[in-house]
Amino acid sequence: MKLSSITLRLMKAPLKRPFKTHLETVTEREVIIVEARDQDGLTGYGEAVPFSSPWYTEETVKTCFHMLEDFLIPKTLAFDFKHPNELAGLWSGVRRNAMAKSALEQAIWDLYAKQEGIYLGKLFGGERTEVDAGVVIASDRVEDALRQIEECLEVGYRRYKIKINPTNDLEFLTQIRSAYPDIPLMADANSAYTLQDVPHLQKLDAFNLMMIEQPLGHDDIVEHSLLQKEMETPVCLDESINSYHDAKSALMLESCGVITIKMAKVGGWSQAVKIHDLCVEHNVPLWCGGMIEFGISRAHNLALATLKGFTIPGDISSSSRYWESDIIEPEVIVKNGVIKVPDKPGIGFSIHSERLDELTSYRTVYR
Ligand code: OSB
Ligand code: MG
């Protein structure tokens, strides 16, 4: 695959409403857009989705830019590769920095799929023509969470994820369950608990949750295994799954009943598909995790969620849930609780160039 250029853009936009967890409140989102161009003028797109500060992963917008500009892009432009599945090997000399790799890999896979004239999801064997949509309610006020759930129920969302911590969990879950006894509900703790909270966490078994996401340490796999044996509610690992090896360890130790794959966090398509295949082999259900992303990352996630192991609705919501207007055309739209999967080549969506230009603060081209 001959690349004629790779472009990086910094872009940002305000969120419609603050995204609140016990760790951080996000009000504005900055990402890096990667464009990989070939000699025929086809362009593939990727989106690097670290945050501006390292509250969720150690990567930031600045570290990603550094890794892309100084290591990954020079290696890629100097290398004569035939197929995007060679990229992970080419980049193995760069340790970790999964979000930087993911964005560049996404752009090159999108370009490759466009060259081949095939939809990205299909390229990886995805067969779904529609994907069940899930939504995240990240508010610190229960009245506000209830109001958001009510609005999202009108759109038909098929899964509701709330953010919890040891001080708000019982109040939130009691109120939500008394208003909506039967909605598919789960709770994400973003590592707010420790093993000392086991008796408290056992109380959450009464709320009929689909799962509890990442209750313990962000880098833990062993303690989650101990916790899972003490709780009926399935544990789902998010922060702990940053590679194929992590997923394998979690399965070996029975640390969780469910895994969420965030392509960005595991280093892109090739790793995400490897983890998917492993989980399918072990009968562990999957869902596709979100990063409060713009349309390009959303489109890649949608394509990933067409693979057969993604049996649980993930964090893929409509573009309009977060943005006044998105950078893709059409935007991602949820109707009757589902998103229709495109069938055009690559990510299957066009780029809204004027909107992207408007939101871009810096742009640079590498050849
Ligand atoms: O813990 O799942 C998380 C967003 C940013 C960082 C961490 C998490 C999230 C989400 C997904 O909850 C939100 C979304 O993209 O809709
Ligand atoms: Mg999470």
PDB file of C-alpha atoms in Angstrom, residues 41-254:
ATOM      1  CA  GLY A  41      -6.863  10.496  -3.967  1.00  0.00           C
ATOM      2  CA  LEU A  42      -8.746   8.068  -1.737  1.00  0.00           C
ATOM      3  CA  THR A  43      -8.662   9.019   1.965  1.00  0.00           C
ATOM      4  CA  GLY A  44      -9.016   6.861   5.066  1.00  0.00           C
ATOM      5  CA  TYR A  45      -9.935   8.383   8.434  1.00  0.00           C
ATOM      6  CA  GLY A  46      -9.056   7.583  12.024  1.00  0.00           C
ATOM      7  CA  GLU A  47      -9.740   9.370  15.317  1.00  0.00           C
ATOM      8  CA  ALA A  48      -7.414   9.352  18.342  1.00  0.00           C
ATOM      9  CA  VAL A  49      -9.573   9.643  21.460  1.00  0.00           C
ATOM     10  CA  PRO A  50      -7.368  10.195  24.526  1.00  0.00           C
ATOM     11  CA  PHE A  51      -8.482  12.979  26.848  1.00  0.00           C
ATOM     12  CA  SER A  52      -6.625  16.253  27.292  1.00  0.00           C
ATOM     13  CA  SER A  53      -5.440  15.046  30.727  1.00  0.00           C
ATOM     14  CA  PRO A  54      -4.543  11.477  31.814  1.00  0.00           C
ATOM     15  CA  TRP A  55      -7.543  10.798  34.112  1.00  0.00           C
ATOM     16  CA  TYR A  56      -8.828   7.731  32.266  1.00  0.00           C
ATOM     17  CA  THR A  57      -5.774   6.387  30.429  1.00  0.00           C
ATOM     18  CA  GLU A  58      -2.150   7.484  30.668  1.00  0.00           C
ATOM     19  CA  GLU A  59      -2.277   8.788  27.084  1.00  0.00           C
ATOM     20  CA  THR A  60      -3.255  12.395  26.382  1.00  0.00           C
ATOM     21  CA  VAL A  61      -3.867  14.382  23.206  1.00  0.00           C
ATOM     22  CA  LYS A  62      -0.283  15.653  23.431  1.00  0.00           C
ATOM     23  CA  THR A  63       1.335  12.232  23.969  1.00  0.00           C
ATOM     24  CA  CYS A  64      -0.663  10.817  21.065  1.00  0.00           C
ATOM     25  CA  PHE A  65       0.405  13.629  18.789  1.00  0.00           C
ATOM     26  CA  HIS A  66       4.022  13.075  19.833  1.00  0.00           C
ATOM     27  CA  MET A  67       3.858   9.312  19.216  1.00  0.00           C
ATOM     28  CA  LEU A  68       2.187   9.764  15.844  1.00  0.00           C
ATOM     29  CA  GLU A  69       4.427  12.571  14.599  1.00  0.00           C
ATOM     30  CA  ASP A  70       7.785  11.354  15.885  1.00  0.00           C
ATOM     31  CA  PHE A  71       7.490   7.561  15.677  1.00  0.00           C
ATOM     32  CA  LEU A  72       4.448   5.953  14.101  1.00  0.00           C
ATOM     33  CA  ILE A  73       4.034   8.147  11.014  1.00  0.00           C
ATOM     34  CA  PRO A  74       7.763   8.172  10.049  1.00  0.00           C
ATOM     35  CA  LYS A  75       7.936   4.360  10.439  1.00  0.00           C
ATOM     36  CA  THR A  76       4.771   3.920   8.389  1.00  0.00           C
ATOM     37  CA  LEU A  77       5.756   6.277   5.555  1.00  0.00           C
ATOM     38  CA  ALA A  78       9.196   4.642   5.294  1.00  0.00           C
ATOM     39  CA  PHE A  79       7.821   1.117   5.161  1.00  0.00           C
ATOM     40  CA  ASP A  80       6.694  -0.663   2.019  1.00  0.00           C
ATOM     41  CA  PHE A  81       3.749  -2.724   3.290  1.00  0.00           C
ATOM     42  CA  LYS A  82       1.229  -4.743   1.305  1.00  0.00           C
ATOM     43  CA  HIS A  83      -1.587  -5.021   3.809  1.00  0.00           C
ATOM     44  CA  PRO A  84      -2.701  -3.208   6.996  1.00  0.00           C
ATOM     45  CA  ASN A  85      -2.314  -6.401   8.996  1.00  0.00           C
ATOM     46  CA  GLU A  86       1.455  -5.796   8.827  1.00  0.00           C
ATOM     47  CA  LEU A  87       1.176  -2.558  10.811  1.00  0.00           C
ATOM     48  CA  ALA A  88       1.009  -4.039  14.327  1.00  0.00           C
ATOM     49  CA  GLY A  89       4.311  -5.837  13.664  1.00  0.00           C
ATOM     50  CA  LEU A  90       5.879  -2.716  12.172  1.00  0.00           C
ATOM     51  CA  TRP A  91       4.939  -0.727  15.269  1.00  0.00           C
ATOM     52  CA  SER A  92       5.918  -3.375  17.823  1.00  0.00           C
ATOM     53  CA  GLY A  93       9.069  -1.356  18.584  1.00  0.00           C
ATOM     54  CA  VAL A  94       6.799   1.341  20.042  1.00  0.00           C
ATOM     55  CA  ARG A  95       5.604   0.090  23.417  1.00  0.00           C
ATOM     56  CA  ARG A  96       1.945   0.688  24.397  1.00  0.00           C
ATOM     57  CA  ASN A  97       0.538   4.069  23.255  1.00  0.00           C
ATOM     58  CA  ALA A  98      -2.483   2.164  22.024  1.00  0.00           C
ATOM     59  CA  MET A  99      -4.650   5.198  21.203  1.00  0.00           C
ATOM     60  CA  ALA A 100      -2.036   6.673  18.899  1.00  0.00           C
ATOM     61  CA  LYS A 101      -1.668   3.325  17.105  1.00  0.00           C
ATOM     62  CA  SER A 102      -5.400   2.794  16.945  1.00  0.00           C
ATOM     63  CA  ALA A 103      -6.064   6.096  15.166  1.00  0.00           C
ATOM     64  CA  LEU A 104      -3.409   5.511  12.502  1.00  0.00           C
ATOM     65  CA  GLU A 105      -4.461   1.897  12.051  1.00  0.00           C
ATOM     66  CA  GLN A 106      -8.095   2.989  11.680  1.00  0.00           C
ATOM     67  CA  ALA A 107      -7.168   5.485   8.940  1.00  0.00           C
ATOM     68  CA  ILE A 108      -5.184   2.870   7.005  1.00  0.00           C
ATOM     69  CA  TRP A 109      -7.854   0.145   7.383  1.00  0.00           C
ATOM     70  CA  ASP A 110     -10.491   2.628   6.205  1.00  0.00           C
ATOM     71  CA  LEU A 111      -8.317   3.504   3.186  1.00  0.00           C
ATOM     72  CA  TYR A 112      -7.701  -0.179   2.444  1.00  0.00           C
ATOM     73  CA  ALA A 113     -11.409  -1.030   2.637  1.00  0.00           C
ATOM     74  CA  LYS A 114     -12.178   1.909   0.300  1.00  0.00           C
ATOM     75  CA  GLN A 115      -9.544   0.645  -2.166  1.00  0.00           C
ATOM     76  CA  GLU A 116     -11.195  -2.788  -2.016  1.00  0.00           C
ATOM     77  CA  GLY A 117     -14.684  -1.303  -2.268  1.00  0.00           C
ATOM     78  CA  ILE A 118     -15.935  -3.063   0.855  1.00  0.00           C
ATOM     79  CA  TYR A 119     -17.583  -1.911   4.101  1.00  0.00           C
ATOM     80  CA  LEU A 120     -15.100  -2.163   7.019  1.00  0.00           C
ATOM     81  CA  GLY A 121     -17.360  -4.303   9.174  1.00  0.00           C
ATOM     82  CA  LYS A 122     -17.720  -6.813   6.321  1.00  0.00           C
ATOM     83  CA  LEU A 123     -13.951  -6.852   5.819  1.00  0.00           C
ATOM     84  CA  PHE A 124     -13.671  -8.314   9.337  1.00  0.00           C
ATOM     85  CA  GLY A 125     -16.569 -10.719   8.906  1.00  0.00           C
ATOM     86  CA  GLY A 126     -19.263  -8.559  10.542  1.00  0.00           C
ATOM     87  CA  GLU A 127     -22.731  -9.505   9.353  1.00  0.00           C
ATOM     88  CA  ARG A 128     -25.137  -7.355  11.355  1.00  0.00           C
ATOM     89  CA  THR A 129     -27.165  -4.873   9.293  1.00  0.00           C
ATOM     90  CA  GLU A 130     -28.309  -3.010  12.395  1.00  0.00           C
ATOM     91  CA  VAL A 131     -26.718  -2.587  15.804  1.00  0.00           C
ATOM     92  CA  ASP A 132     -28.572  -2.227  19.106  1.00  0.00           C
ATOM     93  CA  ALA A 133     -27.864   1.163  20.660  1.00  0.00           C
ATOM     94  CA  GLY A 134     -26.957   1.772  24.291  1.00  0.00           C
ATOM     95  CA  VAL A 135     -26.579   5.022  26.144  1.00  0.00           C
ATOM     96  CA  VAL A 136     -24.497   6.361  29.036  1.00  0.00           C
ATOM     97  CA  ILE A 137     -26.046   8.616  31.658  1.00  0.00           C
ATOM     98  CA  ALA A 138     -23.175  10.411  33.396  1.00  0.00           C
ATOM     99  CA  SER A 139     -24.769  12.786  35.858  1.00  0.00           C
ATOM    100  CA  ASP A 140     -24.244  13.399  39.582  1.00  0.00           C
ATOM    101  CA  ARG A 141     -27.908  14.280  40.199  1.00  0.00           C
ATOM    102  CA  VAL A 142     -30.458  11.523  40.328  1.00  0.00           C
ATOM    103  CA  GLU A 143     -33.356  13.759  39.140  1.00  0.00           C
ATOM    104  CA  ASP A 144     -31.280  14.675  36.106  1.00  0.00           C
ATOM    105  CA  ALA A 145     -30.390  11.000  35.468  1.00  0.00           C
ATOM    106  CA  LEU A 146     -34.073  10.054  35.649  1.00  0.00           C
ATOM    107  CA  ARG A 147     -34.989  12.809  33.190  1.00  0.00           C
ATOM    108  CA  GLN A 148     -32.271  11.668  30.767  1.00  0.00           C
ATOM    109  CA  ILE A 149     -33.428   8.054  30.989  1.00  0.00           C
ATOM    110  CA  GLU A 150     -36.963   9.146  30.194  1.00  0.00           C
ATOM    111  CA  GLU A 151     -35.784  11.033  27.082  1.00  0.00           C
ATOM    112  CA  CYS A 152     -33.652   8.099  25.940  1.00  0.00           C
ATOM    113  CA  LEU A 153     -36.508   5.632  26.424  1.00  0.00           C
ATOM    114  CA  GLU A 154     -38.445   7.624  23.814  1.00  0.00           C
ATOM    115  CA  VAL A 155     -35.638   6.887  21.324  1.00  0.00           C
ATOM    116  CA  GLY A 156     -35.842   3.232  22.319  1.00  0.00           C
ATOM    117  CA  TYR A 157     -32.280   2.741  23.575  1.00  0.00           C
ATOM    118  CA  ARG A 158     -31.782  -0.922  24.440  1.00  0.00           C
ATOM    119  CA  ARG A 159     -29.327  -0.511  27.330  1.00  0.00           C
ATOM    120  CA  TYR A 160     -28.853   2.165  30.027  1.00  0.00           C
ATOM    121  CA  LYS A 161     -25.513   2.639  31.771  1.00  0.00           C
ATOM    122  CA  ILE A 162     -25.212   4.881  34.795  1.00  0.00           C
ATOM    123  CA  LYS A 163     -22.067   5.979  36.570  1.00  0.00           C
ATOM    124  CA  ILE A 164     -21.882   5.000  40.232  1.00  0.00           C
ATOM    125  CA  ASN A 165     -19.624   5.384  43.245  1.00  0.00           C
ATOM    126  CA  PRO A 166     -19.872   4.238  46.902  1.00  0.00           C
ATOM    127  CA  THR A 167     -21.673   7.389  48.020  1.00  0.00           C
ATOM    128  CA  ASN A 168     -24.387   7.620  45.356  1.00  0.00           C
ATOM    129  CA  ASP A 169     -24.950   4.018  44.231  1.00  0.00           C
ATOM    130  CA  LEU A 170     -27.801   2.910  46.507  1.00  0.00           C
ATOM    131  CA  GLU A 171     -29.747   6.143  46.054  1.00  0.00           C
ATOM    132  CA  PHE A 172     -29.354   6.161  42.250  1.00  0.00           C
ATOM    133  CA  LEU A 173     -30.204   2.499  41.805  1.00  0.00           C
ATOM    134  CA  THR A 174     -33.157   2.558  44.202  1.00  0.00           C
ATOM    135  CA  GLN A 175     -34.724   5.570  42.494  1.00  0.00           C
ATOM    136  CA  ILE A 176     -34.059   4.364  38.957  1.00  0.00           C
ATOM    137  CA  ARG A 177     -35.373   0.885  39.702  1.00  0.00           C
ATOM    138  CA  SER A 178     -38.494   2.235  41.379  1.00  0.00           C
ATOM    139  CA  ALA A 179     -39.258   4.380  38.305  1.00  0.00           C
ATOM    140  CA  TYR A 180     -38.107   1.792  35.721  1.00  0.00           C
ATOM    141  CA  PRO A 181     -38.159  -1.725  37.232  1.00  0.00           C
ATOM    142  CA  ASP A 182     -37.470  -3.514  33.942  1.00  0.00           C
ATOM    143  CA  ILE A 183     -35.118  -1.440  31.785  1.00  0.00           C
ATOM    144  CA  PRO A 184     -31.825  -3.105  30.783  1.00  0.00           C
ATOM    145  CA  LEU A 185     -29.643  -1.301  33.308  1.00  0.00           C
ATOM    146  CA  MET A 186     -25.966  -1.522  34.182  1.00  0.00           C
ATOM    147  CA  ALA A 187     -23.601   0.493  36.343  1.00  0.00           C
ATOM    148  CA  ASP A 188     -20.051   1.689  35.644  1.00  0.00           C
ATOM    149  CA  ALA A 189     -17.918   2.363  38.724  1.00  0.00           C
ATOM    150  CA  ASN A 190     -14.679   3.448  37.010  1.00  0.00           C
ATOM    151  CA  SER A 191     -12.683   1.820  39.834  1.00  0.00           C
ATOM    152  CA  ALA A 192     -14.493   3.568  42.709  1.00  0.00           C
ATOM    153  CA  TYR A 193     -14.452   0.526  45.059  1.00  0.00           C
ATOM    154  CA  THR A 194     -11.927  -1.758  46.761  1.00  0.00           C
ATOM    155  CA  LEU A 195     -12.131  -5.350  48.007  1.00  0.00           C
ATOM    156  CA  GLN A 196     -13.094  -3.950  51.410  1.00  0.00           C
ATOM    157  CA  ASP A 197     -16.378  -2.901  49.829  1.00  0.00           C
ATOM    158  CA  VAL A 198     -17.455  -6.489  49.068  1.00  0.00           C
ATOM    159  CA  PRO A 199     -20.348  -6.474  51.599  1.00  0.00           C
ATOM    160  CA  HIS A 200     -21.532  -3.155  50.152  1.00  0.00           C
ATOM    161  CA  LEU A 201     -21.166  -4.347  46.546  1.00  0.00           C
ATOM    162  CA  GLN A 202     -23.198  -7.468  47.383  1.00  0.00           C
ATOM    163  CA  LYS A 203     -26.153  -5.148  48.088  1.00  0.00           C
ATOM    164  CA  LEU A 204     -26.105  -4.177  44.406  1.00  0.00           C
ATOM    165  CA  ASP A 205     -27.094  -7.747  43.472  1.00  0.00           C
ATOM    166  CA  ALA A 206     -30.658  -6.777  44.445  1.00  0.00           C
ATOM    167  CA  PHE A 207     -31.036  -4.328  41.527  1.00  0.00           C
ATOM    168  CA  ASN A 208     -31.050  -6.840  38.681  1.00  0.00           C
ATOM    169  CA  LEU A 209     -28.187  -5.148  36.850  1.00  0.00           C
ATOM    170  CA  MET A 210     -26.951  -6.552  33.541  1.00  0.00           C
ATOM    171  CA  MET A 211     -23.450  -6.120  34.959  1.00  0.00           C
ATOM    172  CA  ILE A 212     -21.216  -3.900  37.043  1.00  0.00           C
ATOM    173  CA  GLU A 213     -18.381  -2.358  35.035  1.00  0.00           C
ATOM    174  CA  GLN A 214     -14.881  -1.991  36.483  1.00  0.00           C
ATOM    175  CA  PRO A 215     -15.677  -1.855  40.208  1.00  0.00           C
ATOM    176  CA  LEU A 216     -12.051  -2.298  41.386  1.00  0.00           C
ATOM    177  CA  GLY A 217      -8.589  -0.958  40.444  1.00  0.00           C
ATOM    178  CA  HIS A 218      -8.057   0.298  36.900  1.00  0.00           C
ATOM    179  CA  ASP A 219      -5.029  -1.971  36.542  1.00  0.00           C
ATOM    180  CA  ASP A 220      -6.369  -4.983  38.418  1.00  0.00           C
ATOM    181  CA  ILE A 221      -7.322  -8.435  37.159  1.00  0.00           C
ATOM    182  CA  VAL A 222      -6.701 -10.644  40.221  1.00  0.00           C
ATOM    183  CA  GLU A 223      -8.937  -8.862  42.757  1.00  0.00           C
ATOM    184  CA  HIS A 224     -11.816  -8.757  40.267  1.00  0.00           C
ATOM    185  CA  SER A 225     -11.557 -12.541  40.136  1.00  0.00           C
ATOM    186  CA  LEU A 226     -12.012 -12.691  43.924  1.00  0.00           C
ATOM    187  CA  LEU A 227     -14.905 -10.217  43.769  1.00  0.00           C
ATOM    188  CA  GLN A 228     -16.707 -12.073  40.972  1.00  0.00           C
ATOM    189  CA  LYS A 229     -16.870 -15.149  43.199  1.00  0.00           C
ATOM    190  CA  GLU A 230     -18.642 -13.077  45.885  1.00  0.00           C
ATOM    191  CA  MET A 231     -21.182 -11.348  43.596  1.00  0.00           C
ATOM    192  CA  GLU A 232     -24.041 -12.657  41.484  1.00  0.00           C
ATOM    193  CA  THR A 233     -24.037  -9.641  39.173  1.00  0.00           C
ATOM    194  CA  PRO A 234     -21.608 -10.239  36.310  1.00  0.00           C
ATOM    195  CA  VAL A 235     -18.457  -8.144  36.511  1.00  0.00           C
ATOM    196  CA  CYS A 236     -17.442  -6.416  33.260  1.00  0.00           C
ATOM    197  CA  LEU A 237     -13.868  -5.259  32.745  1.00  0.00           C
ATOM    198  CA  ASP A 238     -13.123  -1.985  30.928  1.00  0.00           C
ATOM    199  CA  GLU A 239      -9.995  -0.188  32.210  1.00  0.00           C
ATOM    200  CA  SER A 240      -8.269  -3.531  32.911  1.00  0.00           C
ATOM    201  CA  ILE A 241      -8.463  -4.686  29.275  1.00  0.00           C
ATOM    202  CA  ASN A 242      -5.744  -2.935  27.310  1.00  0.00           C
ATOM    203  CA  SER A 243      -4.396  -5.836  25.262  1.00  0.00           C
ATOM    204  CA  TYR A 244      -5.015  -9.376  24.086  1.00  0.00           C
ATOM    205  CA  HIS A 245      -2.859 -10.559  26.978  1.00  0.00           C
ATOM    206  CA  ASP A 246      -5.071  -8.735  29.497  1.00  0.00           C
ATOM    207  CA  ALA A 247      -8.174 -10.359  28.032  1.00  0.00           C
ATOM    208  CA  LYS A 248      -6.527 -13.781  28.177  1.00  0.00           C
ATOM    209  CA  SER A 249      -5.499 -13.253  31.812  1.00  0.00           C
ATOM    210  CA  ALA A 250      -9.022 -12.131  32.760  1.00  0.00           C
ATOM    211  CA  LEU A 251     -10.524 -15.229  31.131  1.00  0.00           C
ATOM    212  CA  MET A 252      -7.977 -17.564  32.748  1.00  0.00           C
ATOM    213  CA  LEU A 253      -8.706 -16.115  36.196  1.00  0.00           C
ATOM    214  CA  GLU A 254     -12.476 -15.828  35.608  1.00  0.00           C
TER     215      GLU A 254
END
